[in-house]
Coordinates of C-alpha atoms in Angstrom, one line a residue:
Chain A
X169 CA 16.5 25.0 59.9
X170 CA 17.9 23.9 56.6
X171 CA 21.6 22.9 56.5
X172 CA 24.1 25.5 55.4
X173 CA 24.1 26.0 51.6
X174 CA 20.6 24.7 51.2
X175 CA 17.4 26.6 51.0
X176 CA 14.4 25.3 52.9
X177 CA 11.3 24.4 50.8
X178 CA 9.2 27.3 52.1
X179 CA 12.0 29.8 51.7
X180 CA 12.7 28.5 48.1
X181 CA 9.0 28.8 47.2
X182 CA 8.9 32.4 48.6
X183 CA 12.0 33.3 46.5
X184 CA 10.4 31.9 43.4
X185 CA 7.2 33.9 44.1
X186 CA 9.3 37.1 44.3
X187 CA 11.2 36.9 41.0
X188 CA 9.7 37.4 37.6
X189 CA 8.2 34.3 36.0
X190 CA 10.4 33.3 33.1
X191 CA 9.5 29.7 32.1
X192 CA 5.9 28.7 31.5
X193 CA 4.4 25.4 30.4
X194 CA 1.1 25.3 28.6
X195 CA -0.6 21.9 28.6
X196 CA -3.4 21.4 25.9
X197 CA -5.1 18.1 25.2
X198 CA -6.2 18.6 21.6
X199 CA -4.4 19.6 18.4
X200 CA -7.3 21.9 17.4
X201 CA -7.0 23.8 20.7
X202 CA -3.2 23.9 20.5
X203 CA -2.5 25.0 16.9
X204 CA -3.8 28.6 17.2
X205 CA -1.6 29.2 20.3
X206 CA 1.4 27.6 18.6
X207 CA 0.8 29.9 15.6
X208 CA 0.1 33.1 17.6
X209 CA 3.4 32.8 19.6
X210 CA 5.3 31.4 16.6
X211 CA 6.3 28.4 18.7
X212 CA 8.4 25.7 17.0
X213 CA 8.2 22.0 17.5
X214 CA 11.3 20.4 19.0
X215 CA 11.9 17.2 17.1
X216 CA 14.6 16.0 19.6
X217 CA 12.6 16.4 22.8
X218 CA 13.7 14.8 26.0
X219 CA 10.6 12.6 26.0
X220 CA 11.3 8.9 25.6
X221 CA 11.1 7.1 22.2
X222 CA 7.6 5.7 21.5
X223 CA 5.5 8.4 23.2
X224 CA 3.4 10.6 20.9
X225 CA 3.9 13.7 23.1
X226 CA 4.8 16.9 21.2
X227 CA 6.8 19.8 22.7
X228 CA 6.7 23.3 21.1
X229 CA 8.7 26.2 22.4
X230 CA 9.6 29.8 21.8
X231 CA 10.4 33.2 23.3
X232 CA 7.7 35.9 23.7
X233 CA 8.7 39.1 25.4
X234 CA 10.5 38.1 28.7
X235 CA 8.9 34.6 28.7
X236 CA 10.2 31.2 27.6
X237 CA 6.9 29.6 26.4
X238 CA 6.6 25.8 26.3
X239 CA 3.5 24.1 25.0
X240 CA 3.1 20.4 25.4
X241 CA 0.3 18.4 23.6
X242 CA -0.1 14.6 24.3
X243 CA -0.2 14.0 20.5
X244 CA -2.1 11.4 18.5
X245 CA -2.6 7.9 19.9
X246 CA 0.0 5.7 18.2
X247 CA -2.5 3.0 17.3
X248 CA -5.7 5.0 16.6
X249 CA -4.5 8.4 15.4
X250 CA -6.9 10.5 17.6
X251 CA -5.8 13.1 20.2
X252 CA -4.7 11.4 23.4
X253 CA -7.3 13.0 25.6
X254 CA -8.2 12.1 29.2
X255 CA -6.6 11.9 32.6
X256 CA -4.0 9.1 32.0
X257 CA -2.3 10.9 29.0
X258 CA -2.6 14.3 30.8
X259 CA -1.0 13.1 33.9
X260 CA 1.9 11.4 32.1
X261 CA 2.6 14.4 29.9
X262 CA 2.4 16.8 32.8
X263 CA 4.8 14.6 34.8
X264 CA 7.3 14.3 31.9
X265 CA 7.1 17.9 31.0
X266 CA 7.6 19.2 34.5
X267 CA 10.6 16.9 34.9
X268 CA 12.2 18.0 31.6
X269 CA 11.3 21.7 31.6
X270 CA 11.1 22.8 35.3
X271 CA 8.5 25.4 34.6
X272 CA 7.7 28.3 37.0
X273 CA 4.0 28.1 36.2
X274 CA 1.6 25.7 34.3
X275 CA -1.4 26.9 32.3
X276 CA -3.8 24.1 31.5
X277 CA -5.9 25.4 28.7
X278 CA -8.8 23.6 26.9
X279 CA -12.4 23.4 26.0
X280 CA -15.0 22.2 28.5
X281 CA -18.7 21.5 28.9
X282 CA -20.6 24.2 30.9
X283 CA -23.6 24.0 33.1
X284 CA -26.4 26.6 32.4
X285 CA -27.7 26.0 35.9
X286 CA -24.4 27.6 37.0
X287 CA -24.7 30.5 34.5
X288 CA -22.4 29.1 31.7
X289 CA -23.0 29.8 28.0
X290 CA -21.3 28.6 24.9
X291 CA -18.0 30.6 24.3
X292 CA -17.6 31.6 28.0
X293 CA -14.0 31.4 29.2
X294 CA -13.5 30.4 32.8
X295 CA -10.5 30.9 35.1
X296 CA -10.9 27.9 37.4
X297 CA -10.8 28.3 41.2
X298 CA -10.8 24.6 42.2
X299 CA -10.6 21.2 40.5
X300 CA -12.1 17.8 41.4
X301 CA -12.8 14.4 39.8
X302 CA -16.3 13.2 39.3
X303 CA -15.8 9.6 38.1
X304 CA -13.7 8.2 40.9
X305 CA -16.3 6.8 43.4
X306 CA -14.6 5.0 46.2
X307 CA -17.2 4.7 49.0
X308 CA -14.8 4.0 51.8
X309 CA -14.0 6.7 54.4
X310 CA -11.0 9.0 53.3
X311 CA -10.7 7.0 50.0
X312 CA -13.9 8.9 49.0
X313 CA -12.0 12.2 49.4
X314 CA -9.0 10.8 47.6
X315 CA -11.3 9.9 44.7
X316 CA -12.7 13.5 44.6
X317 CA -9.2 14.8 44.6
X318 CA -10.0 18.5 45.4
X319 CA -7.2 20.9 44.6
X320 CA -7.1 24.7 44.4
X321 CA -5.7 26.5 41.4
X322 CA -2.9 29.0 42.1
X323 CA -4.6 32.1 43.4
X324 CA -4.5 35.0 40.8
X325 CA -6.7 37.8 42.1
X326 CA -5.0 40.5 40.0
X327 CA -5.2 38.5 36.8
X328 CA -8.8 37.9 37.4
X329 CA -9.6 41.6 38.0
X330 CA -7.7 42.6 34.8
X331 CA -9.1 40.0 32.4
X332 CA -12.7 39.9 33.6
X333 CA -13.1 36.2 33.0
X334 CA -15.7 34.1 34.6
X335 CA -14.7 32.2 37.8
X336 CA -15.9 28.7 38.6
X337 CA -15.0 25.2 39.7
X338 CA -13.9 22.5 37.3
X339 CA -14.8 18.8 37.5
X340 CA -12.9 16.2 35.5
X341 CA -13.8 12.8 34.2
X342 CA -12.7 10.5 31.4
X343 CA -16.1 10.5 29.6
X344 CA -17.4 13.1 27.2
X345 CA -20.9 12.4 28.2
X346 CA -22.3 12.5 31.8
X347 CA -23.9 9.6 33.6
X348 CA -26.4 10.2 36.4
X349 CA -23.7 9.2 38.9
X350 CA -21.3 11.7 37.3
X351 CA -24.0 14.4 37.5
X352 CA -24.6 13.8 41.2
X353 CA -20.9 14.2 41.9
X354 CA -20.5 17.2 39.7
X355 CA -23.4 18.9 41.6
X356 CA -21.8 17.9 44.9
X357 CA -18.5 19.3 43.6
X358 CA -20.4 22.6 42.8
X359 CA -18.7 22.7 39.3
X360 CA -19.6 25.2 36.6
X361 CA -17.5 23.5 33.9
X362 CA -16.4 19.9 33.2
X363 CA -13.4 18.6 31.2
X364 CA -11.4 15.5 30.8
X365 CA -7.9 16.5 32.0
X366 CA -7.8 19.3 34.6
X367 CA -7.8 17.4 37.9
X368 CA -5.1 15.0 36.6
X369 CA -2.9 18.0 35.6
X370 CA -3.6 19.4 39.1
X371 CA -2.7 16.2 40.8
X372 CA 0.7 15.9 39.2
X373 CA 1.5 19.6 39.5
X374 CA 0.6 19.3 43.3
X375 CA 2.9 16.3 43.6
X376 CA 5.8 18.2 42.1
X377 CA 4.9 21.6 43.6
X378 CA 4.4 23.6 40.4
X379 CA 1.8 26.5 40.6
X380 CA -1.0 25.8 38.1
X381 CA -3.9 27.8 36.6
X382 CA -6.7 26.5 34.4
X383 CA -8.3 28.4 31.5
X384 CA -11.4 26.5 30.1
X385 CA -13.7 27.6 27.3
X386 CA -17.3 26.3 27.0
X387 CA -18.0 24.3 23.8
X388 CA -21.3 22.6 24.9
X389 CA -24.0 23.0 27.6
X390 CA -24.1 19.7 29.5
X391 CA -27.5 20.4 31.1
X392 CA -28.9 21.6 27.8
X393 CA -30.9 19.9 25.0
X394 CA -28.3 18.9 22.5
X395 CA -26.1 15.7 22.8
X396 CA -22.6 16.7 24.2
X397 CA -20.6 15.1 21.3
X398 CA -22.6 16.9 18.6
X399 CA -22.5 20.3 20.2
X400 CA -18.8 19.8 21.1
X401 CA -17.8 19.1 17.5
X402 CA -20.1 21.9 16.2
X403 CA -18.6 24.6 18.4
X404 CA -15.0 23.4 18.8
X405 CA -13.4 25.7 16.2
X406 CA -15.2 28.9 17.1
X407 CA -14.8 28.4 20.9
X408 CA -11.1 27.6 20.4
X409 CA -10.7 31.1 19.0
X410 CA -12.1 32.5 22.3
X411 CA -9.9 30.2 24.3
X412 CA -6.8 31.2 22.5
X413 CA -7.5 34.9 22.8
X414 CA -7.9 34.4 26.6
X415 CA -4.6 32.4 26.8
X416 CA -2.9 35.2 24.9
X417 CA -4.3 37.8 27.4
X418 CA -3.2 35.7 30.3
X419 CA 0.3 35.4 28.9
X420 CA 0.5 39.2 28.3
X421 CA -0.6 39.7 31.9
X422 CA 2.0 37.3 33.3
X423 CA 4.9 38.8 31.4
X424 CA 7.3 40.7 33.7
X425 CA 5.4 39.7 36.9
X426 CA 6.2 37.5 39.8
X427 CA 3.9 34.7 41.0
X428 CA 2.9 36.8 44.0
X429 CA 1.7 39.6 41.6
X430 CA -0.8 37.4 39.7
Chain B
X16 CA 17.8 -1.8 7.3
X17 CA 19.2 -0.4 10.5
X18 CA 22.5 1.6 10.3
X19 CA 25.7 -0.3 11.1
X20 CA 26.2 -0.7 14.9
X21 CA 22.4 -0.4 15.6
X22 CA 19.9 -3.0 16.0
X23 CA 16.4 -2.5 14.5
X24 CA 13.5 -2.5 16.9
X25 CA 12.1 -5.9 15.6
X26 CA 15.5 -7.5 15.8
X27 CA 16.1 -6.0 19.3
X28 CA 12.8 -7.3 20.5
X29 CA 13.5 -10.8 19.1
X30 CA 16.9 -10.8 20.9
X31 CA 15.3 -9.8 24.2
X32 CA 12.7 -12.6 23.8
X33 CA 15.5 -15.1 23.4
X34 CA 17.7 -14.3 26.4
X35 CA 16.7 -15.2 30.0
X36 CA 14.5 -12.7 31.8
X37 CA 16.7 -11.0 34.4
X38 CA 14.9 -7.9 35.6
X39 CA 11.2 -7.9 36.6
X40 CA 9.0 -5.1 37.8
X41 CA 6.0 -5.9 40.0
X42 CA 3.4 -3.1 40.2
X43 CA 1.0 -3.3 43.1
X44 CA -1.5 -0.6 44.1
X45 CA -2.1 -1.3 47.8
X46 CA 0.2 -1.8 50.7
X47 CA -1.9 -4.7 52.0
X48 CA -1.3 -6.4 48.7
X49 CA 2.4 -5.5 48.4
X50 CA 3.6 -6.4 51.9
X51 CA 3.4 -10.2 51.7
X52 CA 5.4 -10.2 48.4
X53 CA 8.0 -7.9 49.9
X54 CA 8.3 -10.2 52.9
X55 CA 8.3 -13.5 50.9
X56 CA 11.2 -12.3 48.6
X57 CA 12.9 -10.4 51.4
X58 CA 12.9 -7.2 49.2
X59 CA 14.3 -4.1 50.8
X60 CA 13.1 -0.6 50.4
X61 CA 15.4 1.8 48.5
X62 CA 15.3 5.1 50.4
X63 CA 17.3 6.9 47.7
X64 CA 15.1 6.0 44.8
X65 CA 15.5 7.8 41.4
X66 CA 11.9 9.0 41.8
X67 CA 11.6 12.8 42.2
X68 CA 11.2 14.5 45.5
X69 CA 7.6 14.9 46.6
X70 CA 6.2 11.7 45.1
X71 CA 5.0 9.0 47.6
X72 CA 6.1 6.1 45.3
X73 CA 8.0 3.3 47.1
X74 CA 10.6 1.0 45.4
X75 CA 11.6 -2.3 46.9
X76 CA 14.1 -4.6 45.3
X77 CA 16.1 -7.8 45.8
X78 CA 17.6 -10.8 44.2
X79 CA 15.8 -14.1 44.0
X80 CA 17.4 -17.0 42.2
X81 CA 18.5 -15.6 38.8
X82 CA 16.1 -12.6 38.9
X83 CA 16.4 -9.0 40.0
X84 CA 13.0 -8.3 41.5
X85 CA 11.7 -4.7 41.7
X86 CA 8.4 -4.0 43.4
X87 CA 6.9 -0.5 43.0
X88 CA 3.9 0.6 45.1
X89 CA 2.4 4.2 44.5
X90 CA 2.5 4.8 48.3
X91 CA 0.2 6.8 50.5
X92 CA -1.4 10.0 49.3
X93 CA 0.6 12.8 50.8
X94 CA -2.4 14.7 51.9
X95 CA -4.9 12.0 52.9
X96 CA -2.6 9.0 53.9
X97 CA -4.6 6.4 51.9
X98 CA -3.1 4.2 49.2
X99 CA -2.8 6.0 45.9
X100 CA -5.1 3.8 44.0
X101 CA -6.5 4.3 40.5
X102 CA -5.4 4.9 36.9
X103 CA -3.6 8.3 37.3
X104 CA -1.2 7.1 40.0
X105 CA -0.8 3.7 38.3
X106 CA 0.1 5.3 35.0
X107 CA 2.6 7.7 36.6
X108 CA 4.4 5.1 38.7
X109 CA 4.5 2.7 35.8
X110 CA 6.1 5.4 33.6
X111 CA 8.6 6.5 36.2
X112 CA 9.5 2.9 37.1
X113 CA 10.0 1.7 33.5
X114 CA 12.2 4.8 32.8
X115 CA 14.3 4.2 36.0
X116 CA 14.5 0.4 36.0
X117 CA 14.3 -0.7 32.4
X118 CA 12.5 -4.0 33.2
X119 CA 12.3 -7.0 30.9
X120 CA 8.8 -7.9 32.1
X121 CA 6.1 -6.2 34.2
X122 CA 3.7 -8.1 36.5
X123 CA 0.7 -6.0 37.6
X124 CA -0.7 -7.9 40.6
X125 CA -3.7 -6.9 42.6
X126 CA -7.2 -7.6 43.9
X127 CA -10.2 -7.3 41.7
X128 CA -14.0 -7.6 41.6
X129 CA -15.2 -10.7 39.9
X130 CA -18.4 -11.5 37.9
X131 CA -20.3 -14.6 38.9
X132 CA -22.0 -14.5 35.5
X133 CA -18.5 -15.2 34.0
X134 CA -17.8 -17.9 36.6
X135 CA -15.7 -15.9 39.1
X136 CA -15.7 -16.8 42.8
X137 CA -14.1 -15.1 45.8
X138 CA -10.4 -16.1 46.0
X139 CA -10.0 -17.0 42.3
X140 CA -6.8 -15.9 40.7
X141 CA -6.9 -14.8 37.1
X142 CA -4.2 -14.5 34.5
X143 CA -5.6 -11.8 32.3
X144 CA -5.8 -12.1 28.5
X145 CA -6.9 -8.6 27.6
X146 CA -7.5 -5.3 29.4
X147 CA -9.9 -2.4 28.6
X148 CA -11.3 0.6 30.4
X149 CA -15.0 0.8 31.2
X150 CA -15.4 4.5 32.4
X151 CA -14.0 6.4 29.4
X152 CA -17.1 6.9 27.2
X153 CA -16.3 9.2 24.2
X154 CA -19.2 8.7 21.7
X155 CA -17.3 10.0 18.7
X156 CA -16.0 7.5 16.0
X157 CA -12.5 6.2 16.8
X158 CA -12.4 8.2 20.1
X159 CA -14.8 5.6 21.4
X160 CA -12.1 2.9 20.7
X161 CA -9.4 5.1 22.3
X162 CA -11.6 5.3 25.4
X163 CA -12.0 1.5 25.6
X164 CA -8.2 1.2 25.2
X165 CA -8.1 -2.6 24.4
X166 CA -4.7 -4.1 24.9
X167 CA -3.5 -7.7 25.1
X168 CA -1.4 -9.1 27.9
X169 CA 1.9 -10.7 26.8
X170 CA 1.0 -14.2 25.8
X171 CA 2.1 -16.8 28.3
X172 CA 0.7 -20.2 27.1
X173 CA 3.2 -22.3 29.0
X174 CA 2.9 -20.4 32.3
X175 CA -0.9 -20.8 32.0
X176 CA -0.6 -24.6 31.5
X177 CA 1.8 -24.9 34.4
X178 CA -0.1 -22.9 36.9
X179 CA -3.7 -23.8 36.1
X180 CA -5.0 -20.2 36.9
X181 CA -8.3 -19.0 35.5
X182 CA -8.1 -16.9 32.3
X183 CA -10.3 -13.9 31.6
X184 CA -10.5 -10.3 30.5
X185 CA -10.0 -7.4 32.8
X186 CA -11.8 -4.1 32.7
X187 CA -10.5 -1.0 34.6
X188 CA -12.2 2.0 36.0
X189 CA -11.5 4.6 38.7
X190 CA -14.6 3.7 40.9
X191 CA -14.8 0.8 43.3
X192 CA -18.6 0.6 42.7
X193 CA -20.2 0.0 39.3
X194 CA -22.7 2.4 37.7
X195 CA -25.2 1.0 35.1
X196 CA -23.1 2.7 32.4
X197 CA -19.9 1.0 33.7
X198 CA -21.8 -2.3 33.7
X199 CA -22.9 -2.0 30.1
X200 CA -19.4 -1.3 29.0
X201 CA -18.0 -4.2 31.2
X202 CA -20.5 -6.6 29.5
X203 CA -19.5 -5.2 26.1
X204 CA -15.8 -5.7 27.1
X205 CA -16.6 -9.3 28.0
X206 CA -14.7 -8.9 31.3
X207 CA -14.5 -11.5 34.0
X208 CA -12.8 -9.2 36.5
X209 CA -12.7 -5.5 37.1
X210 CA -10.0 -3.4 38.8
X211 CA -8.8 0.2 39.2
X212 CA -5.4 0.1 37.6
X213 CA -4.7 -2.6 35.0
X214 CA -5.6 -0.8 31.7
X215 CA -3.5 2.2 32.8
X216 CA -0.5 0.0 33.5
X217 CA -1.1 -1.6 30.1
X218 CA -1.3 1.7 28.3
X219 CA 2.0 2.9 29.6
X220 CA 3.7 -0.4 29.1
X221 CA 2.5 -0.4 25.5
X222 CA 3.8 3.1 24.9
X223 CA 7.2 2.1 26.2
X224 CA 7.1 -1.4 24.7
X225 CA 7.5 -3.5 27.9
X226 CA 5.8 -6.9 27.9
X227 CA 3.2 -7.1 30.7
X228 CA 1.2 -9.7 32.5
X229 CA -1.7 -9.2 35.0
X230 CA -2.4 -11.4 38.0
X231 CA -5.7 -10.5 39.7
X232 CA -7.4 -12.1 42.7
X233 CA -11.1 -11.8 43.3
X234 CA -12.1 -10.0 46.6
X235 CA -15.7 -9.3 45.8
X236 CA -18.5 -10.5 43.5
X237 CA -19.6 -7.4 41.6
X238 CA -22.9 -9.0 40.4
X239 CA -23.6 -10.5 43.8
X240 CA -25.8 -9.3 46.7
X241 CA -23.2 -7.6 49.0
X242 CA -22.0 -4.0 48.5
X243 CA -18.6 -4.0 46.8
X244 CA -16.8 -1.9 49.5
X245 CA -18.0 -4.1 52.4
X246 CA -17.1 -7.4 50.7
X247 CA -13.8 -6.0 49.4
X248 CA -12.6 -5.0 52.9
X249 CA -13.9 -8.2 54.5
X250 CA -11.9 -10.4 52.0
X251 CA -8.9 -8.3 51.4
X252 CA -6.5 -10.0 53.8
X253 CA -7.5 -13.6 52.9
X254 CA -7.5 -13.1 49.2
X255 CA -4.2 -11.3 49.3
X256 CA -2.7 -14.5 50.5
X257 CA -4.0 -16.3 47.4
X258 CA -2.7 -13.5 45.2
X259 CA 0.7 -13.6 46.7
X260 CA 1.0 -17.4 46.4
X261 CA 0.1 -17.0 42.7
X262 CA 2.7 -14.2 42.2
X263 CA 5.3 -16.4 43.9
X264 CA 4.4 -19.3 41.5
X265 CA 4.6 -17.0 38.5
X266 CA 8.1 -15.8 39.6
X267 CA 9.3 -19.3 40.1
X268 CA 8.1 -20.2 36.6
X269 CA 9.7 -17.2 35.0
X270 CA 13.1 -17.8 36.6
X271 CA 15.7 -19.0 34.0
X272 CA 13.3 -18.6 31.1
X273 CA 13.2 -16.3 28.1
X274 CA 10.1 -14.3 27.2
X275 CA 9.4 -16.6 24.3
X276 CA 9.2 -19.6 26.7
X277 CA 6.5 -18.1 28.9

């Protein structure tokens, strides 16, 4: 039993699941992916964020219907001026944003590579069921499982029925391309889509016990003919539109609902 | 010019460089590597750390001569009970520890794989000159450099002269083994040693402007005959002794000195 005046973890979680979601945190790795969401929901940048001096992380926020929407983007690398993609930046910004904003729900949205062997096409939007890493090979018992880092997305059966998105597993690695070793792990992970952030966001959200869902739109076919980088850049703008439409639909669905109704 | 009553960044950094180092933060990924340092300096675990509930990170601290020594270890994975190795954990714990402890200097100590082609042998201890990543391939201009993430260790010419350690470059990746793609990048990075945390610690320390040095001891020869995992486990205990002796020597050298005297 919890001491008087305190609520046990399980009871606390059950209470949160029963009251309407009010505070959501959208984590997006690239400016091109973030800007349409910022514009659609008329989010404003907070210049005096609670992030420490020196970090490039950008926090946008605003009110939409009954929701307080926060969007955090890791910003441009201070030295190189490119988007701070990948697992290290994603894990840091997820940690700092959870600590500062105490969200009820995280939506990690972004573009991804898709596998045609698993039925993915350019422009498809996936609601992810499970996330794993594919570039953390530690061939020592139990450490191997730690490296894979399997985590489940928060279950959202009603959202899925309503939106008619594709469902699949996501595998994360810090490279845009795919080595034969990555490919073997991705196949073992049974992934339909691959990105560069999802499993890191999931790791941090799991540490700090924040329910998280993943919305990923396919910019390039990894097991196709074209080089990933070329196809990615070619389709980024168009696919981002599909991604942002899906994110908007997800937010409209979430509004007024409890976690347990998703 | 800085406003009255404030000190400009450059002036502030110069002042720090001129006063004796008083607060150091040692970051070590594995318990086996951390325990001898904890014992040697009689550090005590702080049960009420300022880390959030749910994270497995462990903070030890104590006083040694004129130094306040903090040692942070990412702890055991909450689900799998193995050490939380790799770049995601290392970046999170570095971020949280810098924010909580405001160290003057970070020492990232640990074991590493060595390359005999670069002159490394089992038991060698390296003081690292530069760090890079070798498993973040993003073949788009400028993003490729971001992926490599080259950063320089804080220069310590006097420490190096005094201790007679080997000097070399460190390359970091999340796998214990080495794929052909990793190997090509490690060769391009001109690395003598490879680990699973250094470049992530360097990234965060650079974001938050904390001088950082890296002390890495060789447990296995990557370009040798034996499998990395087998050789790593075989040599871990013995090489950890060499690592801890080097860390103790570094701390004795640092005591009473300013950053600019290192």
